[in-house]
Amino acid sequence: MAERILMNEFKALSKENWVNIELRDEDIFRWDVALIVLNPDSMYYGGYFKALMEFPSNYPYSPPEFRFTRPIWHPNIYTDGKLCISILHAPGEDVMSGESAAERWSPAQRVESVLISILSLLDDAECSSPANVDAGVQLRNDKDAYKARVQQNVEASKMDIPEGFVMPTFESTLAAAAADKSASHMYDSDFWAESGDEDDDPFGGSDSSDFEMDDNDDMGVDDQAESGSDDDAGV
């Protein structure tokens, strides 16, 4: 079951532009992941942050392990690249840490929710009990110096961009989204009905009589129906 779930998740995430993933040694339980920060307001904007993600054989009942392969200056990232984040902690409530079961891993979680939580963590650091004490102190006391250190991380991360890979940007993502929305309107009957302009009809303004079918047509009810259808950070 784990293999099937992971393969489905891998295929879905392969279509996203904010993450670049490959199987390591063709092993579905080991993923090379690169998180691409597309938020222009983020200190980590433009980064291509590579990581190794390893899954247990009983996934999704136990959480994956995640480790950045290049050091990142952040209060909740250890110097070895591992994370201090609730969603990767074993299921169930932990009284000692103060984490509720809702904050921790559960079988309902998926890889996408983990990666989104990690992206959110980058700019929403928890400094009260940091994994990297020095980074936490600097973020509180000298934010400009912290930003400068982070910018060094961003520039270093770009060395890991694969040859031929086109880095998405905030602007290109917006443009692609706008293009998709525009294309979807071309086949939206409500859009054309509301426009009230037959000259704009991409199908030539033909009236319904052009598509009438006689009683002997083979299209059944099912065919007609088908033709008319178109994860909080914590320590």
PDB file of N, CA and C in Angstrom, residues 83-148:
ATOM      1  N   LEU A  83      15.106  19.059  10.606  1.00  0.00           N
ATOM      2  CA  LEU A  83      14.152  20.068  11.027  1.00  0.00           C
ATOM      3  C   LEU A  83      13.583  19.792  12.407  1.00  0.00           C
ATOM      4  N   CYS A  84      13.211  20.878  13.064  1.00  0.00           N
ATOM      5  CA  CYS A  84      12.421  20.779  14.282  1.00  0.00           C
ATOM      6  C   CYS A  84      11.044  21.319  13.929  1.00  0.00           C
ATOM      7  N   ILE A  85      10.143  20.416  13.522  1.00  0.00           N
ATOM      8  CA  ILE A  85       8.810  20.816  13.072  1.00  0.00           C
ATOM      9  C   ILE A  85       7.805  19.744  13.491  1.00  0.00           C
ATOM     10  N   SER A  86       6.692  20.179  14.024  1.00  0.00           N
ATOM     11  CA  SER A  86       5.728  19.259  14.646  1.00  0.00           C
ATOM     12  C   SER A  86       5.186  18.213  13.682  1.00  0.00           C
ATOM     13  N   ILE A  87       4.940  18.600  12.433  1.00  0.00           N
ATOM     14  CA  ILE A  87       4.287  17.694  11.500  1.00  0.00           C
ATOM     15  C   ILE A  87       5.116  16.448  11.206  1.00  0.00           C
ATOM     16  N   LEU A  88       6.418  16.501  11.480  1.00  0.00           N
ATOM     17  CA  LEU A  88       7.272  15.335  11.257  1.00  0.00           C
ATOM     18  C   LEU A  88       7.485  14.515  12.522  1.00  0.00           C
ATOM     19  N   HIS A  89       6.819  14.891  13.596  1.00  0.00           N
ATOM     20  CA  HIS A  89       6.914  14.129  14.840  1.00  0.00           C
ATOM     21  C   HIS A  89       5.886  13.009  14.859  1.00  0.00           C
ATOM     22  N   ALA A  90       6.209  11.910  15.538  1.00  0.00           N
ATOM     23  CA  ALA A  90       5.353  10.719  15.556  1.00  0.00           C
ATOM     24  C   ALA A  90       3.935  11.057  15.992  1.00  0.00           C
ATOM     25  N   PRO A  91       2.951  10.290  15.531  1.00  0.00           N
ATOM     26  CA  PRO A  91       1.546  10.583  15.857  1.00  0.00           C
ATOM     27  C   PRO A  91       1.273  10.548  17.358  1.00  0.00           C
ATOM     28  N   GLY A  92       0.221  11.241  17.742  1.00  0.00           N
ATOM     29  CA  GLY A  92      -0.213  11.230  19.136  1.00  0.00           C
ATOM     30  C   GLY A  92       0.217  12.460  19.894  1.00  0.00           C
ATOM     31  N   GLU A  93      -0.447  12.718  21.004  1.00  0.00           N
ATOM     32  CA  GLU A  93      -0.138  13.880  21.824  1.00  0.00           C
ATOM     33  C   GLU A  93       1.121  13.640  22.653  1.00  0.00           C
ATOM     34  N   ASP A  94       1.935  14.678  22.806  1.00  0.00           N
ATOM     35  CA  ASP A  94       3.161  14.594  23.594  1.00  0.00           C
ATOM     36  C   ASP A  94       3.093  15.657  24.695  1.00  0.00           C
ATOM     37  N   VAL A  95       2.836  15.202  25.917  1.00  0.00           N
ATOM     38  CA  VAL A  95       2.689  16.126  27.038  1.00  0.00           C
ATOM     39  C   VAL A  95       3.999  16.855  27.312  1.00  0.00           C
ATOM     40  N   MET A  96       5.118  16.169  27.169  1.00  0.00           N
ATOM     41  CA  MET A  96       6.413  16.758  27.476  1.00  0.00           C
ATOM     42  C   MET A  96       6.726  17.945  26.553  1.00  0.00           C
ATOM     43  N   SER A  97       6.425  17.809  25.276  1.00  0.00           N
ATOM     44  CA  SER A  97       6.731  18.879  24.327  1.00  0.00           C
ATOM     45  C   SER A  97       5.632  19.925  24.265  1.00  0.00           C
ATOM     46  N   GLY A  98       4.450  19.563  24.758  1.00  0.00           N
ATOM     47  CA  GLY A  98       3.318  20.479  24.683  1.00  0.00           C
ATOM     48  C   GLY A  98       2.617  20.459  23.341  1.00  0.00           C
ATOM     49  N   GLU A  99       3.011  19.534  22.454  1.00  0.00           N
ATOM     50  CA  GLU A  99       2.378  19.435  21.147  1.00  0.00           C
ATOM     51  C   GLU A  99       1.101  18.605  21.236  1.00  0.00           C
ATOM     52  N   SER A 100       0.051  19.074  20.601  1.00  0.00           N
ATOM     53  CA  SER A 100      -1.183  18.305  20.540  1.00  0.00           C
ATOM     54  C   SER A 100      -1.112  17.326  19.379  1.00  0.00           C
ATOM     55  N   ALA A 101      -1.987  16.331  19.405  1.00  0.00           N
ATOM     56  CA  ALA A 101      -2.014  15.343  18.325  1.00  0.00           C
ATOM     57  C   ALA A 101      -2.315  16.004  16.983  1.00  0.00           C
ATOM     58  N   ALA A 102      -3.093  17.086  17.006  1.00  0.00           N
ATOM     59  CA  ALA A 102      -3.454  17.768  15.766  1.00  0.00           C
ATOM     60  C   ALA A 102      -2.255  18.436  15.099  1.00  0.00           C
ATOM     61  N   GLU A 103      -1.239  18.780  15.881  1.00  0.00           N
ATOM     62  CA  GLU A 103      -0.047  19.437  15.337  1.00  0.00           C
ATOM     63  C   GLU A 103       0.929  18.432  14.744  1.00  0.00           C
ATOM     64  N   ARG A 104       0.874  17.200  15.214  1.00  0.00           N
ATOM     65  CA  ARG A 104       1.864  16.198  14.840  1.00  0.00           C
ATOM     66  C   ARG A 104       1.400  15.397  13.630  1.00  0.00           C
ATOM     67  N   TRP A 105       2.245  14.472  13.211  1.00  0.00           N
ATOM     68  CA  TRP A 105       1.915  13.635  12.060  1.00  0.00           C
ATOM     69  C   TRP A 105       0.672  12.804  12.341  1.00  0.00           C
ATOM     70  N   SER A 106      -0.099  12.574  11.281  1.00  0.00           N
ATOM     71  CA  SER A 106      -1.216  11.633  11.334  1.00  0.00           C
ATOM     72  C   SER A 106      -1.311  10.969   9.967  1.00  0.00           C
ATOM     73  N   PRO A 107      -1.935   9.798   9.861  1.00  0.00           N
ATOM     74  CA  PRO A 107      -2.053   9.121   8.567  1.00  0.00           C
ATOM     75  C   PRO A 107      -2.812   9.931   7.525  1.00  0.00           C
ATOM     76  N   ALA A 108      -3.518  10.965   7.969  1.00  0.00           N
ATOM     77  CA  ALA A 108      -4.242  11.817   7.017  1.00  0.00           C
ATOM     78  C   ALA A 108      -3.311  12.804   6.316  1.00  0.00           C
ATOM     79  N   GLN A 109      -2.115  13.000   6.867  1.00  0.00           N
ATOM     80  CA  GLN A 109      -1.165  13.923   6.259  1.00  0.00           C
ATOM     81  C   GLN A 109      -0.584  13.320   4.979  1.00  0.00           C
ATOM     82  N   ARG A 110      -0.066  14.193   4.144  1.00  0.00           N
ATOM     83  CA  ARG A 110       0.565  13.760   2.909  1.00  0.00           C
ATOM     84  C   ARG A 110       1.858  14.545   2.686  1.00  0.00           C
ATOM     85  N   VAL A 111       2.632  14.145   1.699  1.00  0.00           N
ATOM     86  CA  VAL A 111       3.899  14.802   1.413  1.00  0.00           C
ATOM     87  C   VAL A 111       3.682  16.286   1.135  1.00  0.00           C
ATOM     88  N   GLU A 112       2.655  16.609   0.390  1.00  0.00           N
ATOM     89  CA  GLU A 112       2.394  18.006   0.060  1.00  0.00           C
ATOM     90  C   GLU A 112       2.209  18.857   1.306  1.00  0.00           C
ATOM     91  N   SER A 113       1.453  18.345   2.282  1.00  0.00           N
ATOM     92  CA  SER A 113       1.225  19.116   3.504  1.00  0.00           C
ATOM     93  C   SER A 113       2.518  19.310   4.283  1.00  0.00           C
ATOM     94  N   VAL A 114       3.408  18.313   4.248  1.00  0.00           N
ATOM     95  CA  VAL A 114       4.707  18.445   4.910  1.00  0.00           C
ATOM     96  C   VAL A 114       5.531  19.547   4.247  1.00  0.00           C
ATOM     97  N   LEU A 115       5.614  19.510   2.928  1.00  0.00           N
ATOM     98  CA  LEU A 115       6.434  20.476   2.204  1.00  0.00           C
ATOM     99  C   LEU A 115       5.889  21.899   2.347  1.00  0.00           C
ATOM    100  N   ILE A 116       4.584  22.048   2.328  1.00  0.00           N
ATOM    101  CA  ILE A 116       3.985  23.374   2.518  1.00  0.00           C
ATOM    102  C   ILE A 116       4.267  23.883   3.927  1.00  0.00           C
ATOM    103  N   SER A 117       4.214  22.991   4.919  1.00  0.00           N
ATOM    104  CA  SER A 117       4.526  23.378   6.291  1.00  0.00           C
ATOM    105  C   SER A 117       5.974  23.836   6.419  1.00  0.00           C
ATOM    106  N   ILE A 118       6.875  23.168   5.705  1.00  0.00           N
ATOM    107  CA  ILE A 118       8.289  23.549   5.757  1.00  0.00           C
ATOM    108  C   ILE A 118       8.503  24.915   5.110  1.00  0.00           C
ATOM    109  N   LEU A 119       7.841  25.162   3.988  1.00  0.00           N
ATOM    110  CA  LEU A 119       7.931  26.479   3.362  1.00  0.00           C
ATOM    111  C   LEU A 119       7.404  27.563   4.295  1.00  0.00           C
ATOM    112  N   SER A 120       6.311  27.278   4.989  1.00  0.00           N
ATOM    113  CA  SER A 120       5.750  28.243   5.942  1.00  0.00           C
ATOM    114  C   SER A 120       6.703  28.472   7.103  1.00  0.00           C
ATOM    115  N   LEU A 121       7.385  27.411   7.527  1.00  0.00           N
ATOM    116  CA  LEU A 121       8.321  27.508   8.647  1.00  0.00           C
ATOM    117  C   LEU A 121       9.457  28.486   8.362  1.00  0.00           C
ATOM    118  N   LEU A 122       9.899  28.552   7.116  1.00  0.00           N
ATOM    119  CA  LEU A 122      11.038  29.397   6.781  1.00  0.00           C
ATOM    120  C   LEU A 122      10.840  30.837   7.255  1.00  0.00           C
ATOM    121  N   ASP A 123       9.644  31.365   7.071  1.00  0.00           N
ATOM    122  CA  ASP A 123       9.398  32.758   7.448  1.00  0.00           C
ATOM    123  C   ASP A 123       8.520  32.884   8.688  1.00  0.00           C
ATOM    124  N   ASP A 124       8.320  31.795   9.381  1.00  0.00           N
ATOM    125  CA  ASP A 124       7.528  31.830  10.609  1.00  0.00           C
ATOM    126  C   ASP A 124       8.275  31.031  11.675  1.00  0.00           C
ATOM    127  N   ALA A 125       9.502  31.446  11.944  1.00  0.00           N
ATOM    128  CA  ALA A 125      10.375  30.704  12.861  1.00  0.00           C
ATOM    129  C   ALA A 125       9.863  30.750  14.292  1.00  0.00           C
ATOM    130  N   GLU A 126      10.083  29.652  15.010  1.00  0.00           N
ATOM    131  CA  GLU A 126       9.780  29.555  16.437  1.00  0.00           C
ATOM    132  C   GLU A 126      11.100  29.650  17.195  1.00  0.00           C
ATOM    133  N   CYS A 127      11.312  30.796  17.829  1.00  0.00           N
ATOM    134  CA  CYS A 127      12.615  31.062  18.469  1.00  0.00           C
ATOM    135  C   CYS A 127      12.644  30.731  19.955  1.00  0.00           C
ATOM    136  N   SER A 128      11.526  30.310  20.531  1.00  0.00           N
ATOM    137  CA  SER A 128      11.490  30.086  21.978  1.00  0.00           C
ATOM    138  C   SER A 128      12.330  28.885  22.392  1.00  0.00           C
ATOM    139  N   SER A 129      12.425  27.891  21.508  1.00  0.00           N
ATOM    140  CA  SER A 129      13.243  26.716  21.810  1.00  0.00           C
ATOM    141  C   SER A 129      13.900  26.259  20.505  1.00  0.00           C
ATOM    142  N   PRO A 130      14.890  27.012  20.033  1.00  0.00           N
ATOM    143  CA  PRO A 130      15.425  26.785  18.694  1.00  0.00           C
ATOM    144  C   PRO A 130      16.327  25.567  18.573  1.00  0.00           C
ATOM    145  N   ALA A 131      16.347  25.010  17.361  1.00  0.00           N
ATOM    146  CA  ALA A 131      17.290  23.945  17.037  1.00  0.00           C
ATOM    147  C   ALA A 131      18.665  24.532  16.774  1.00  0.00           C
ATOM    148  N   ASN A 132      18.695  25.748  16.257  1.00  0.00           N
ATOM    149  CA  ASN A 132      19.937  26.480  16.029  1.00  0.00           C
ATOM    150  C   ASN A 132      19.882  27.736  16.898  1.00  0.00           C
ATOM    151  N   VAL A 133      20.498  27.672  18.063  1.00  0.00           N
ATOM    152  CA  VAL A 133      20.420  28.762  19.034  1.00  0.00           C
ATOM    153  C   VAL A 133      20.992  30.050  18.461  1.00  0.00           C
ATOM    154  N   ASP A 134      22.128  29.964  17.785  1.00  0.00           N
ATOM    155  CA  ASP A 134      22.775  31.163  17.242  1.00  0.00           C
ATOM    156  C   ASP A 134      21.880  31.871  16.230  1.00  0.00           C
ATOM    157  N   ALA A 135      21.216  31.094  15.371  1.00  0.00           N
ATOM    158  CA  ALA A 135      20.311  31.693  14.388  1.00  0.00           C
ATOM    159  C   ALA A 135      19.130  32.354  15.081  1.00  0.00           C
ATOM    160  N   GLY A 136      18.617  31.696  16.127  1.00  0.00           N
ATOM    161  CA  GLY A 136      17.498  32.267  16.863  1.00  0.00           C
ATOM    162  C   GLY A 136      17.855  33.582  17.534  1.00  0.00           C
ATOM    163  N   VAL A 137      19.029  33.639  18.151  1.00  0.00           N
ATOM    164  CA  VAL A 137      19.485  34.865  18.823  1.00  0.00           C
ATOM    165  C   VAL A 137      19.673  35.981  17.801  1.00  0.00           C
ATOM    166  N   GLN A 138      20.278  35.652  16.661  1.00  0.00           N
ATOM    167  CA  GLN A 138      20.524  36.671  15.646  1.00  0.00           C
ATOM    168  C   GLN A 138      19.216  37.196  15.057  1.00  0.00           C
ATOM    169  N   LEU A 139      18.241  36.320  14.848  1.00  0.00           N
ATOM    170  CA  LEU A 139      16.960  36.758  14.305  1.00  0.00           C
ATOM    171  C   LEU A 139      16.274  37.747  15.242  1.00  0.00           C
ATOM    172  N   ARG A 140      16.400  37.505  16.544  1.00  0.00           N
ATOM    173  CA  ARG A 140      15.779  38.401  17.520  1.00  0.00           C
ATOM    174  C   ARG A 140      16.546  39.715  17.656  1.00  0.00           C
ATOM    175  N   ASN A 141      17.864  39.647  17.628  1.00  0.00           N
ATOM    176  CA  ASN A 141      18.677  40.817  17.988  1.00  0.00           C
ATOM    177  C   ASN A 141      19.245  41.608  16.816  1.00  0.00           C
ATOM    178  N   ASP A 142      19.406  40.982  15.680  1.00  0.00           N
ATOM    179  CA  ASP A 142      20.025  41.671  14.538  1.00  0.00           C
ATOM    180  C   ASP A 142      19.430  41.117  13.246  1.00  0.00           C
ATOM    181  N   LYS A 143      18.215  41.561  12.947  1.00  0.00           N
ATOM    182  CA  LYS A 143      17.491  40.987  11.809  1.00  0.00           C
ATOM    183  C   LYS A 143      18.186  41.273  10.480  1.00  0.00           C
ATOM    184  N   ASP A 144      18.832  42.427  10.353  1.00  0.00           N
ATOM    185  CA  ASP A 144      19.531  42.745   9.100  1.00  0.00           C
ATOM    186  C   ASP A 144      20.677  41.770   8.848  1.00  0.00           C
ATOM    187  N   ALA A 145      21.422  41.441   9.909  1.00  0.00           N
ATOM    188  CA  ALA A 145      22.512  40.472   9.763  1.00  0.00           C
ATOM    189  C   ALA A 145      21.957  39.090   9.448  1.00  0.00           C
ATOM    190  N   TYR A 146      20.818  38.776  10.047  1.00  0.00           N
ATOM    191  CA  TYR A 146      20.163  37.490   9.771  1.00  0.00           C
ATOM    192  C   TYR A 146      19.771  37.415   8.298  1.00  0.00           C
ATOM    193  N   LYS A 147      19.175  38.473   7.777  1.00  0.00           N
ATOM    194  CA  LYS A 147      18.763  38.501   6.375  1.00  0.00           C
ATOM    195  C   LYS A 147      19.964  38.336   5.449  1.00  0.00           C
ATOM    196  N   ALA A 148      21.078  38.971   5.816  1.00  0.00           N
ATOM    197  CA  ALA A 148      22.284  38.863   4.988  1.00  0.00           C
ATOM    198  C   ALA A 148      22.789  37.427   4.958  1.00  0.00           C
TER     199      ALA A 148
END
